[in-house]
PDB file of N, CA, C and O in Angstrom:
ATOM      1  N   PRO A   4    -271.035  -5.981  79.755  1.00 92.00           N
ATOM      2  CA  PRO A   4    -272.004  -5.083  79.895  1.00 92.00           C
ATOM      3  C   PRO A   4    -273.264  -5.450  79.366  1.00 92.00           C
ATOM      4  O   PRO A   4    -273.217  -6.150  78.134  1.00 92.00           O
ATOM      5  N   THR A   5    -274.433  -5.306  79.548  1.00 94.00           N
ATOM      6  CA  THR A   5    -275.843  -5.414  78.855  1.00 94.00           C
ATOM      7  C   THR A   5    -276.787  -4.328  79.106  1.00 94.00           C
ATOM      8  O   THR A   5    -276.902  -3.739  80.159  1.00 94.00           O
ATOM      9  N   ALA A   6    -277.529  -4.310  78.047  1.00 94.00           N
ATOM     10  CA  ALA A   6    -278.653  -3.248  78.082  1.00 94.00           C
ATOM     11  C   ALA A   6    -280.009  -3.841  78.713  1.00 94.00           C
ATOM     12  O   ALA A   6    -280.785  -3.340  78.802  1.00 94.00           O
ATOM     13  N   GLY A   7    -280.080  -5.476  78.641  1.00 93.00           N
ATOM     14  CA  GLY A   7    -281.072  -6.090  79.231  1.00 93.00           C
ATOM     15  C   GLY A   7    -281.175  -7.514  79.445  1.00 93.00           C
ATOM     16  O   GLY A   7    -281.371  -7.911  80.343  1.00 93.00           O
ATOM     17  N   MET A   8    -280.650  -8.175  78.070  1.00 94.00           N
ATOM     18  CA  MET A   8    -280.493  -9.419  77.967  1.00 94.00           C
ATOM     19  C   MET A   8    -279.081 -10.064  78.293  1.00 94.00           C
ATOM     20  O   MET A   8    -278.112  -9.528  78.096  1.00 94.00           O
ATOM     21  N   LEU A   9    -279.268 -10.972  79.241  1.00 94.00           N
ATOM     22  CA  LEU A   9    -277.911 -11.542  79.729  1.00 94.00           C
ATOM     23  C   LEU A   9    -278.008 -13.024  79.488  1.00 94.00           C
ATOM     24  O   LEU A   9    -278.572 -14.029  79.760  1.00 94.00           O
ATOM     25  N   TRP A  10    -276.688 -13.487  78.478  1.00 94.00           N
ATOM     26  CA  TRP A  10    -277.064 -14.959  78.018  1.00 94.00           C
ATOM     27  C   TRP A  10    -275.723 -15.534  78.813  1.00 94.00           C
ATOM     28  O   TRP A  10    -274.293 -15.002  78.924  1.00 94.00           O
ATOM     29  N   LEU A  11    -276.031 -16.613  79.415  1.00 93.00           N
ATOM     30  CA  LEU A  11    -274.911 -17.540  80.022  1.00 93.00           C
ATOM     31  C   LEU A  11    -274.734 -18.876  79.195  1.00 93.00           C
ATOM     32  O   LEU A  11    -275.876 -19.384  78.985  1.00 93.00           O
ATOM     33  N   ARG A  12    -273.662 -19.295  79.265  1.00 92.00           N
ATOM     34  CA  ARG A  12    -273.385 -20.613  78.658  1.00 92.00           C
ATOM     35  C   ARG A  12    -272.193 -21.289  79.482  1.00 92.00           C
ATOM     36  O   ARG A  12    -271.315 -20.802  80.024  1.00 92.00           O
ATOM     37  N   SER A  13    -272.573 -22.581  79.939  1.00 90.00           N
ATOM     38  CA  SER A  13    -271.837 -23.444  80.434  1.00 90.00           C
ATOM     39  C   SER A  13    -272.125 -24.979  80.179  1.00 90.00           C
ATOM     40  O   SER A  13    -273.385 -25.157  80.190  1.00 90.00           O
ATOM     41  N   THR A  14    -271.284 -25.863  80.256  1.00 88.00           N
ATOM     42  CA  THR A  14    -271.445 -27.049  79.965  1.00 88.00           C
ATOM     43  C   THR A  14    -271.982 -27.761  81.261  1.00 88.00           C
ATOM     44  O   THR A  14    -272.915 -28.749  80.931  1.00 88.00           O
ATOM     45  N   GLU A  15    -271.639 -27.113  82.420  1.00 87.00           N
ATOM     46  CA  GLU A  15    -272.427 -27.437  83.862  1.00 87.00           C
ATOM     47  C   GLU A  15    -273.793 -27.456  83.546  1.00 87.00           C
ATOM     48  O   GLU A  15    -274.435 -28.068  84.302  1.00 87.00           O
ATOM     49  N   PHE A  16    -274.638 -26.526  82.965  1.00 86.00           N
ATOM     50  CA  PHE A  16    -276.050 -26.460  82.740  1.00 86.00           C
ATOM     51  C   PHE A  16    -276.694 -27.536  82.159  1.00 86.00           C
ATOM     52  O   PHE A  16    -277.660 -27.739  82.523  1.00 86.00           O
ATOM     53  N   ALA A  17    -275.563 -28.502  81.363  1.00 84.00           N
ATOM     54  CA  ALA A  17    -276.431 -29.553  80.816  1.00 84.00           C
ATOM     55  C   ALA A  17    -276.120 -30.916  81.617  1.00 84.00           C
ATOM     56  O   ALA A  17    -276.568 -31.779  81.191  1.00 84.00           O
ATOM     57  N   SER A  18    -275.570 -30.504  82.766  1.00 83.00           N
ATOM     58  CA  SER A  18    -275.335 -31.526  83.480  1.00 83.00           C
ATOM     59  C   SER A  18    -276.422 -32.348  84.381  1.00 83.00           C
ATOM     60  O   SER A  18    -276.219 -33.482  84.873  1.00 83.00           O
ATOM     61  N   GLY A  19    -277.722 -31.727  84.263  1.00 81.00           N
ATOM     62  CA  GLY A  19    -278.699 -32.147  85.089  1.00 81.00           C
ATOM     63  C   GLY A  19    -279.105 -32.091  86.408  1.00 81.00           C
ATOM     64  O   GLY A  19    -280.047 -32.077  86.952  1.00 81.00           O
ATOM     65  N   GLN A  20    -277.835 -30.922  86.834  1.00 84.00           N
ATOM     66  CA  GLN A  20    -277.981 -30.742  88.351  1.00 84.00           C
ATOM     67  C   GLN A  20    -278.806 -29.145  88.371  1.00 84.00           C
ATOM     68  O   GLN A  20    -279.029 -28.534  87.232  1.00 84.00           O
ATOM     69  N   GLU A  21    -279.195 -29.085  89.319  1.00 86.00           N
ATOM     70  CA  GLU A  21    -280.202 -27.939  89.694  1.00 86.00           C
ATOM     71  C   GLU A  21    -279.399 -26.810  89.382  1.00 86.00           C
ATOM     72  O   GLU A  21    -278.268 -26.310  89.969  1.00 86.00           O
ATOM     73  N   VAL A  22    -279.944 -25.569  88.860  1.00 89.00           N
ATOM     74  CA  VAL A  22    -279.167 -24.203  88.506  1.00 89.00           C
ATOM     75  C   VAL A  22    -280.045 -23.302  89.205  1.00 89.00           C
ATOM     76  O   VAL A  22    -281.291 -23.146  89.264  1.00 89.00           O
ATOM     77  N   ALA A  23    -279.305 -22.162  89.844  1.00 89.00           N
ATOM     78  CA  ALA A  23    -279.712 -21.280  90.928  1.00 89.00           C
ATOM     79  C   ALA A  23    -279.086 -19.977  90.728  1.00 89.00           C
ATOM     80  O   ALA A  23    -277.774 -20.289  90.321  1.00 89.00           O
ATOM     81  N   PHE A  24    -279.754 -18.870  90.479  1.00 91.00           N
ATOM     82  CA  PHE A  24    -279.256 -17.648  90.651  1.00 91.00           C
ATOM     83  C   PHE A  24    -279.584 -16.717  91.810  1.00 91.00           C
ATOM     84  O   PHE A  24    -280.644 -16.837  92.346  1.00 91.00           O
ATOM     85  N   SER A  25    -278.531 -15.845  92.090  1.00 93.00           N
ATOM     86  CA  SER A  25    -278.922 -14.679  93.115  1.00 93.00           C
ATOM     87  C   SER A  25    -278.268 -13.503  92.460  1.00 93.00           C
ATOM     88  O   SER A  25    -277.055 -13.502  92.159  1.00 93.00           O
ATOM     89  N   LEU A  26    -279.222 -12.489  92.456  1.00 96.00           N
ATOM     90  CA  LEU A  26    -278.661 -11.230  91.801  1.00 96.00           C
ATOM     91  C   LEU A  26    -278.688 -10.031  92.921  1.00 96.00           C
ATOM     92  O   LEU A  26    -279.935 -10.040  93.474  1.00 96.00           O
ATOM     93  N   THR A  27    -277.742  -9.467  93.238  1.00 96.00           N
ATOM     94  CA  THR A  27    -277.813  -8.330  93.996  1.00 96.00           C
ATOM     95  C   THR A  27    -277.177  -7.141  93.533  1.00 96.00           C
ATOM     96  O   THR A  27    -276.247  -7.309  92.750  1.00 96.00           O
ATOM     97  N   ASP A  28    -277.734  -5.992  94.064  1.00 97.00           N
ATOM     98  CA  ASP A  28    -276.707  -4.821  93.333  1.00 97.00           C
ATOM     99  C   ASP A  28    -275.817  -4.494  94.771  1.00 97.00           C
ATOM    100  O   ASP A  28    -275.684  -5.188  95.764  1.00 97.00           O
ATOM    101  N   LEU A  29    -275.062  -3.564  94.614  1.00 95.00           N
ATOM    102  CA  LEU A  29    -273.823  -3.335  95.569  1.00 95.00           C
ATOM    103  C   LEU A  29    -274.384  -2.427  97.104  1.00 95.00           C
ATOM    104  O   LEU A  29    -273.562  -2.816  97.876  1.00 95.00           O
ATOM    105  N   MET A  30    -275.704  -2.264  97.101  1.00 96.00           N
ATOM    106  CA  MET A  30    -276.266  -2.062  98.351  1.00 96.00           C
ATOM    107  C   MET A  30    -276.767  -3.254  99.035  1.00 96.00           C
ATOM    108  O   MET A  30    -277.539  -2.985 100.059  1.00 96.00           O
ATOM    109  N   GLY A  31    -276.595  -4.340  98.495  1.00 96.00           N
ATOM    110  CA  GLY A  31    -277.131  -5.687  99.012  1.00 96.00           C
ATOM    111  C   GLY A  31    -278.607  -5.931  98.768  1.00 96.00           C
ATOM    112  O   GLY A  31    -279.154  -7.205  99.340  1.00 96.00           O
ATOM    113  N   ARG A  32    -279.275  -5.184  97.785  1.00 96.00           N
ATOM    114  CA  ARG A  32    -280.709  -5.482  97.592  1.00 96.00           C
ATOM    115  C   ARG A  32    -280.816  -6.742  96.530  1.00 96.00           C
ATOM    116  O   ARG A  32    -279.898  -6.716  95.609  1.00 96.00           O
ATOM    117  N   ARG A  33    -281.851  -7.628  97.056  1.00 95.00           N
ATOM    118  CA  ARG A  33    -281.807  -8.884  96.076  1.00 95.00           C
ATOM    119  C   ARG A  33    -282.824  -8.680  95.078  1.00 95.00           C
ATOM    120  O   ARG A  33    -283.857  -7.936  95.301  1.00 95.00           O
ATOM    121  N   TYR A  34    -282.444  -9.030  93.782  1.00 92.00           N
ATOM    122  CA  TYR A  34    -283.623  -8.888  92.691  1.00 92.00           C
ATOM    123  C   TYR A  34    -283.902 -10.355  92.383  1.00 92.00           C
ATOM    124  O   TYR A  34    -282.916 -10.966  92.030  1.00 92.00           O
ATOM    125  N   THR A  35    -285.063 -10.650  92.110  1.00 82.00           N
ATOM    126  CA  THR A  35    -285.538 -11.736  91.533  1.00 82.00           C
ATOM    127  C   THR A  35    -285.757 -11.852  90.129  1.00 82.00           C
ATOM    128  O   THR A  35    -286.454 -11.111  89.632  1.00 82.00           O
ATOM    129  N   ARG A  36    -284.981 -12.714  89.260  1.00 79.00           N
ATOM    130  CA  ARG A  36    -285.192 -13.011  88.038  1.00 79.00           C
ATOM    131  C   ARG A  36    -285.343 -14.441  87.580  1.00 79.00           C
ATOM    132  O   ARG A  36    -284.635 -15.060  88.095  1.00 79.00           O
ATOM    133  N   GLU A  37    -286.244 -14.737  86.737  1.00 81.00           N
ATOM    134  CA  GLU A  37    -286.339 -16.124  86.396  1.00 81.00           C
ATOM    135  C   GLU A  37    -285.363 -16.195  85.205  1.00 81.00           C
ATOM    136  O   GLU A  37    -285.374 -15.240  84.333  1.00 81.00           O
ATOM    137  N   PHE A  38    -284.792 -17.535  84.845  1.00 87.00           N
ATOM    138  CA  PHE A  38    -283.931 -17.583  83.714  1.00 87.00           C
ATOM    139  C   PHE A  38    -284.829 -18.509  82.893  1.00 87.00           C
ATOM    140  O   PHE A  38    -285.740 -19.324  83.169  1.00 87.00           O
ATOM    141  N   HIS A  39    -284.333 -18.446  81.566  1.00 87.00           N
ATOM    142  CA  HIS A  39    -284.946 -19.233  80.377  1.00 87.00           C
ATOM    143  C   HIS A  39    -284.041 -20.078  79.792  1.00 87.00           C
ATOM    144  O   HIS A  39    -283.053 -19.496  79.320  1.00 87.00           O
ATOM    145  N   ARG A  40    -284.487 -21.430  79.766  1.00 87.00           N
ATOM    146  CA  ARG A  40    -283.362 -22.176  79.058  1.00 87.00           C
ATOM    147  C   ARG A  40    -283.522 -22.035  77.471  1.00 87.00           C
ATOM    148  O   ARG A  40    -284.570 -22.453  76.976  1.00 87.00           O
ATOM    149  N   GLU A  41    -282.724 -21.727  76.797  1.00 86.00           N
ATOM    150  CA  GLU A  41    -282.403 -21.753  75.600  1.00 86.00           C
ATOM    151  C   GLU A  41    -281.865 -23.032  74.930  1.00 86.00           C
ATOM    152  O   GLU A  41    -282.328 -23.128  73.588  1.00 86.00           O
ATOM    153  N   SER A  42    -280.953 -23.514  75.476  1.00 88.00           N
ATOM    154  CA  SER A  42    -280.481 -24.717  75.082  1.00 88.00           C
ATOM    155  C   SER A  42    -279.974 -25.761  76.303  1.00 88.00           C
ATOM    156  O   SER A  42    -280.151 -25.124  77.228  1.00 88.00           O
ATOM    157  N   ARG A  43    -279.494 -26.672  76.186  1.00 87.00           N
ATOM    158  CA  ARG A  43    -278.851 -27.704  77.031  1.00 87.00           C
ATOM    159  C   ARG A  43    -277.863 -26.856  77.841  1.00 87.00           C
ATOM    160  O   ARG A  43    -277.831 -26.905  79.022  1.00 87.00           O
ATOM    161  N   ASP A  44    -276.931 -26.142  77.222  1.00 90.00           N
ATOM    162  CA  ASP A  44    -275.966 -25.319  77.883  1.00 90.00           C
ATOM    163  C   ASP A  44    -276.065 -23.815  77.716  1.00 90.00           C
ATOM    164  O   ASP A  44    -275.119 -23.244  78.303  1.00 90.00           O
ATOM    165  N   GLN A  45    -277.227 -23.365  77.566  1.00 92.00           N
ATOM    166  CA  GLN A  45    -277.382 -22.072  77.640  1.00 92.00           C
ATOM    167  C   GLN A  45    -278.387 -21.406  78.172  1.00 92.00           C
ATOM    168  O   GLN A  45    -279.737 -21.938  77.723  1.00 92.00           O
ATOM    169  N   LEU A  46    -278.539 -20.396  78.962  1.00 92.00           N
ATOM    170  CA  LEU A  46    -279.742 -19.675  79.585  1.00 92.00           C
ATOM    171  C   LEU A  46    -279.463 -18.194  79.475  1.00 92.00           C
ATOM    172  O   LEU A  46    -278.677 -17.612  79.196  1.00 92.00           O
ATOM    173  N   ARG A  47    -280.758 -17.796  79.522  1.00 93.00           N
ATOM    174  CA  ARG A  47    -280.882 -16.343  79.052  1.00 93.00           C
ATOM    175  C   ARG A  47    -281.622 -15.764  80.622  1.00 93.00           C
ATOM    176  O   ARG A  47    -282.390 -16.199  81.104  1.00 93.00           O
ATOM    177  N   LEU A  48    -281.153 -14.422  80.843  1.00 93.00           N
ATOM    178  CA  LEU A  48    -281.695 -13.924  82.047  1.00 93.00           C
ATOM    179  C   LEU A  48    -281.923 -12.545  81.548  1.00 93.00           C
ATOM    180  O   LEU A  48    -281.422 -11.545  81.012  1.00 93.00           O
ATOM    181  N   ASP A  49    -283.352 -11.873  81.935  1.00 92.00           N
ATOM    182  CA  ASP A  49    -283.965 -10.845  81.438  1.00 92.00           C
ATOM    183  C   ASP A  49    -283.721  -9.560  82.420  1.00 92.00           C
ATOM    184  O   ASP A  49    -284.424  -9.982  83.367  1.00 92.00           O
ATOM    185  N   LEU A  50    -282.984  -8.761  82.268  1.00 93.00           N
ATOM    186  CA  LEU A  50    -282.598  -7.855  83.121  1.00 93.00           C
ATOM    187  C   LEU A  50    -283.067  -6.258  82.787  1.00 93.00           C
ATOM    188  O   LEU A  50    -282.817  -5.409  83.293  1.00 93.00           O
ATOM    189  N   ASN A  51    -283.942  -6.345  81.726  1.00 93.00           N
ATOM    190  CA  ASN A  51    -284.390  -5.157  81.101  1.00 93.00           C
ATOM    191  C   ASN A  51    -285.236  -4.172  82.137  1.00 93.00           C
ATOM    192  O   ASN A  51    -285.045  -3.096  82.015  1.00 93.00           O
ATOM    193  N   GLU A  52    -285.897  -4.678  83.290  1.00 91.00           N
ATOM    194  CA  GLU A  52    -286.644  -4.001  84.157  1.00 91.00           C
ATOM    195  C   GLU A  52    -285.865  -3.541  85.341  1.00 91.00           C
ATOM    196  O   GLU A  52    -285.990  -2.557  85.976  1.00 91.00           O
ATOM    197  N   LEU A  53    -284.362  -3.791  85.409  1.00 94.00           N
ATOM    198  CA  LEU A  53    -283.671  -3.343  86.381  1.00 94.00           C
ATOM    199  C   LEU A  53    -282.937  -2.213  85.949  1.00 94.00           C
ATOM    200  O   LEU A  53    -282.807  -1.690  84.992  1.00 94.00           O
ATOM    201  N   PRO A  54    -282.667  -1.296  87.091  1.00 95.00           N
ATOM    202  CA  PRO A  54    -282.235   0.190  87.050  1.00 95.00           C
ATOM    203  C   PRO A  54    -280.550  -0.247  86.518  1.00 95.00           C
ATOM    204  O   PRO A  54    -279.946  -1.109  86.797  1.00 95.00           O
ATOM    205  N   SER A  55    -280.171   0.813  85.444  1.00 96.00           N
ATOM    206  CA  SER A  55    -278.656   0.932  85.329  1.00 96.00           C
ATOM    207  C   SER A  55    -277.796   0.793  86.557  1.00 96.00           C
ATOM    208  O   SER A  55    -278.279   1.417  87.712  1.00 96.00           O
ATOM    209  N   GLY A  56    -276.745   0.047  86.642  1.00 96.00           N
ATOM    210  CA  GLY A  56    -275.880  -0.211  87.644  1.00 96.00           C
ATOM    211  C   GLY A  56    -274.836  -1.170  87.793  1.00 96.00           C
ATOM    212  O   GLY A  56    -274.898  -1.986  86.685  1.00 96.00           O
ATOM    213  N   LEU A  57    -274.050  -1.605  88.785  1.00 97.00           N
ATOM    214  CA  LEU A  57    -273.445  -2.644  89.078  1.00 97.00           C
ATOM    215  C   LEU A  57    -274.067  -3.876  89.818  1.00 97.00           C
ATOM    216  O   LEU A  57    -274.583  -3.135  90.758  1.00 97.00           O
ATOM    217  N   TYR A  58    -273.970  -4.984  89.350  1.00 97.00           N
ATOM    218  CA  TYR A  58    -274.717  -6.260  90.032  1.00 97.00           C
ATOM    219  C   TYR A  58    -273.728  -7.279  90.350  1.00 97.00           C
ATOM    220  O   TYR A  58    -272.905  -7.489  89.551  1.00 97.00           O
ATOM    221  N   VAL A  59    -274.067  -7.970  91.382  1.00 97.00           N
ATOM    222  CA  VAL A  59    -273.128  -9.205  91.406  1.00 97.00           C
ATOM    223  C   VAL A  59    -274.251 -10.363  91.156  1.00 97.00           C
ATOM    224  O   VAL A  59    -275.138 -10.729  91.919  1.00 97.00           O
ATOM    225  N   LEU A  60    -273.507 -11.334  90.071  1.00 96.00           N
ATOM    226  CA  LEU A  60    -274.545 -12.444  89.916  1.00 96.00           C
ATOM    227  C   LEU A  60    -273.752 -13.914  90.481  1.00 96.00           C
ATOM    228  O   LEU A  60    -272.751 -13.948  90.495  1.00 96.00           O
ATOM    229  N   ARG A  61    -274.531 -14.518  91.344  1.00 95.00           N
ATOM    230  CA  ARG A  61    -274.452 -15.495  91.945  1.00 95.00           C
ATOM    231  C   ARG A  61    -274.902 -16.999  91.279  1.00 95.00           C
ATOM    232  O   ARG A  61    -276.155 -16.773  91.397  1.00 95.00           O
ATOM    233  N   ILE A  62    -274.027 -17.721  90.707  1.00 93.00           N
ATOM    234  CA  ILE A  62    -274.707 -18.967  89.900  1.00 93.00           C
ATOM    235  C   ILE A  62    -274.207 -20.230  90.684  1.00 93.00           C
ATOM    236  O   ILE A  62    -273.055 -20.389  91.029  1.00 93.00           O
ATOM    237  N   SER A  63    -275.110 -20.757  90.972  1.00 92.00           N
ATOM    238  CA  SER A  63    -274.747 -22.294  91.722  1.00 92.00           C
ATOM    239  C   SER A  63    -275.503 -23.408  90.728  1.00 92.00           C
ATOM    240  O   SER A  63    -276.453 -23.371  90.357  1.00 92.00           O
ATOM    241  N   VAL A  64    -274.552 -24.335  90.587  1.00 90.00           N
ATOM    242  CA  VAL A  64    -274.628 -25.658  89.821  1.00 90.00           C
ATOM    243  C   VAL A  64    -274.548 -26.661  90.745  1.00 90.00           C
ATOM    244  O   VAL A  64    -273.260 -26.849  90.872  1.00 90.00           O
ATOM    245  N   GLY A  65    -275.437 -27.377  91.157  1.00 87.00           N
ATOM    246  CA  GLY A  65    -274.904 -28.454  92.326  1.00 87.00           C
ATOM    247  C   GLY A  65    -273.955 -27.993  93.340  1.00 87.00           C
ATOM    248  O   GLY A  65    -274.662 -27.103  94.029  1.00 87.00           O
ATOM    249  N   ASN A  66    -272.992 -28.534  93.630  1.00 90.00           N
ATOM    250  CA  ASN A  66    -272.052 -27.999  94.675  1.00 90.00           C
ATOM    251  C   ASN A  66    -271.054 -27.137  94.086  1.00 90.00           C
ATOM    252  O   ASN A  66    -270.505 -26.299  94.862  1.00 90.00           O
ATOM    253  N   ASN A  67    -270.987 -26.438  92.896  1.00 91.00           N
ATOM    254  CA  ASN A  67    -270.123 -25.419  92.383  1.00 91.00           C
ATOM    255  C   ASN A  67    -270.818 -24.161  92.396  1.00 91.00           C
ATOM    256  O   ASN A  67    -272.271 -23.813  92.034  1.00 91.00           O
ATOM    257  N   MET A  68    -270.167 -23.068  92.909  1.00 94.00           N
ATOM    258  CA  MET A  68    -270.855 -21.700  92.827  1.00 94.00           C
ATOM    259  C   MET A  68    -269.457 -20.562  92.360  1.00 94.00           C
ATOM    260  O   MET A  68    -268.575 -20.946  92.475  1.00 94.00           O
ATOM    261  N   VAL A  69    -270.132 -19.824  91.603  1.00 95.00           N
ATOM    262  CA  VAL A  69    -269.249 -18.620  91.123  1.00 95.00           C
ATOM    263  C   VAL A  69    -270.056 -17.283  91.175  1.00 95.00           C
ATOM    264  O   VAL A  69    -271.208 -17.417  91.157  1.00 95.00           O
ATOM    265  N   ASN A  70    -269.159 -16.133  91.297  1.00 96.00           N
ATOM    266  CA  ASN A  70    -269.748 -14.841  91.409  1.00 96.00           C
ATOM    267  C   ASN A  70    -269.245 -14.137  89.980  1.00 96.00           C
ATOM    268  O   ASN A  70    -267.911 -14.134  89.718  1.00 96.00           O
ATOM    269  N   ARG A  71    -269.903 -13.294  89.487  1.00 96.00           N
ATOM    270  CA  ARG A  71    -269.797 -12.570  88.390  1.00 96.00           C
ATOM    271  C   ARG A  71    -270.116 -11.233  88.577  1.00 96.00           C
ATOM    272  O   ARG A  71    -271.408 -11.155  88.839  1.00 96.00           O
ATOM    273  N   ARG A  72    -269.465 -10.219  88.314  1.00 97.00           N
ATOM    274  CA  ARG A  72    -269.984  -8.818  88.130  1.00 97.00           C
ATOM    275  C   ARG A  72    -270.767  -8.684  86.784  1.00 97.00           C
ATOM    276  O   ARG A  72    -270.377  -9.110  85.933  1.00 97.00           O
ATOM    277  N   VAL A  73    -271.707  -8.092  86.806  1.00 97.00           N
ATOM    278  CA  VAL A  73    -272.654  -7.468  85.638  1.00 97.00           C
ATOM    279  C   VAL A  73    -273.025  -6.024  85.617  1.00 97.00           C
ATOM    280  O   VAL A  73    -273.445  -5.463  86.834  1.00 97.00           O
ATOM    281  N   ILE A  74    -272.712  -5.402  84.650  1.00 97.00           N
ATOM    282  CA  ILE A  74    -273.119  -3.969  84.359  1.00 97.00           C
ATOM    283  C   ILE A  74    -274.145  -3.601  83.537  1.00 97.00           C
ATOM    284  O   ILE A  74    -274.103  -4.466  82.318  1.00 97.00           O
ATOM    285  N   LYS A  75    -275.057  -3.121  84.052  1.00 96.00           N
ATOM    286  CA  LYS A  75    -276.310  -3.038  83.301  1.00 96.00           C
ATOM    287  C   LYS A  75    -276.401  -1.628  82.997  1.00 96.00           C
ATOM    288  O   LYS A  75    -276.294  -0.542  83.831  1.00 96.00           O
ATOM    289  N   TYR A  76    -276.501  -1.114  81.639  1.00 94.00           N
ATOM    290  CA  TYR A  76    -276.563   0.253  81.259  1.00 94.00           C
ATOM    291  C   TYR A  76    -277.904   0.626  80.699  1.00 94.00           C
ATOM    292  O   TYR A  76    -278.785  -0.113  80.427  1.00 94.00           O
TER     293      TYR A  76
END
């Protein structure tokens, strides 16, 4: 759960491959958020402006993709 800032860490972020994010709510609405690179393997997403709720975060690095649920309160 997060109140606003979401920190993501992965060694794949440091691989030099393109990193892409997709954030949707459970109604399928997409939200555009820019990420900020904090270090070679750590990224930060600012979710402060989003309403509280459950979201699905899709992270793509190269050919790898993963989905994670995010709770914003």
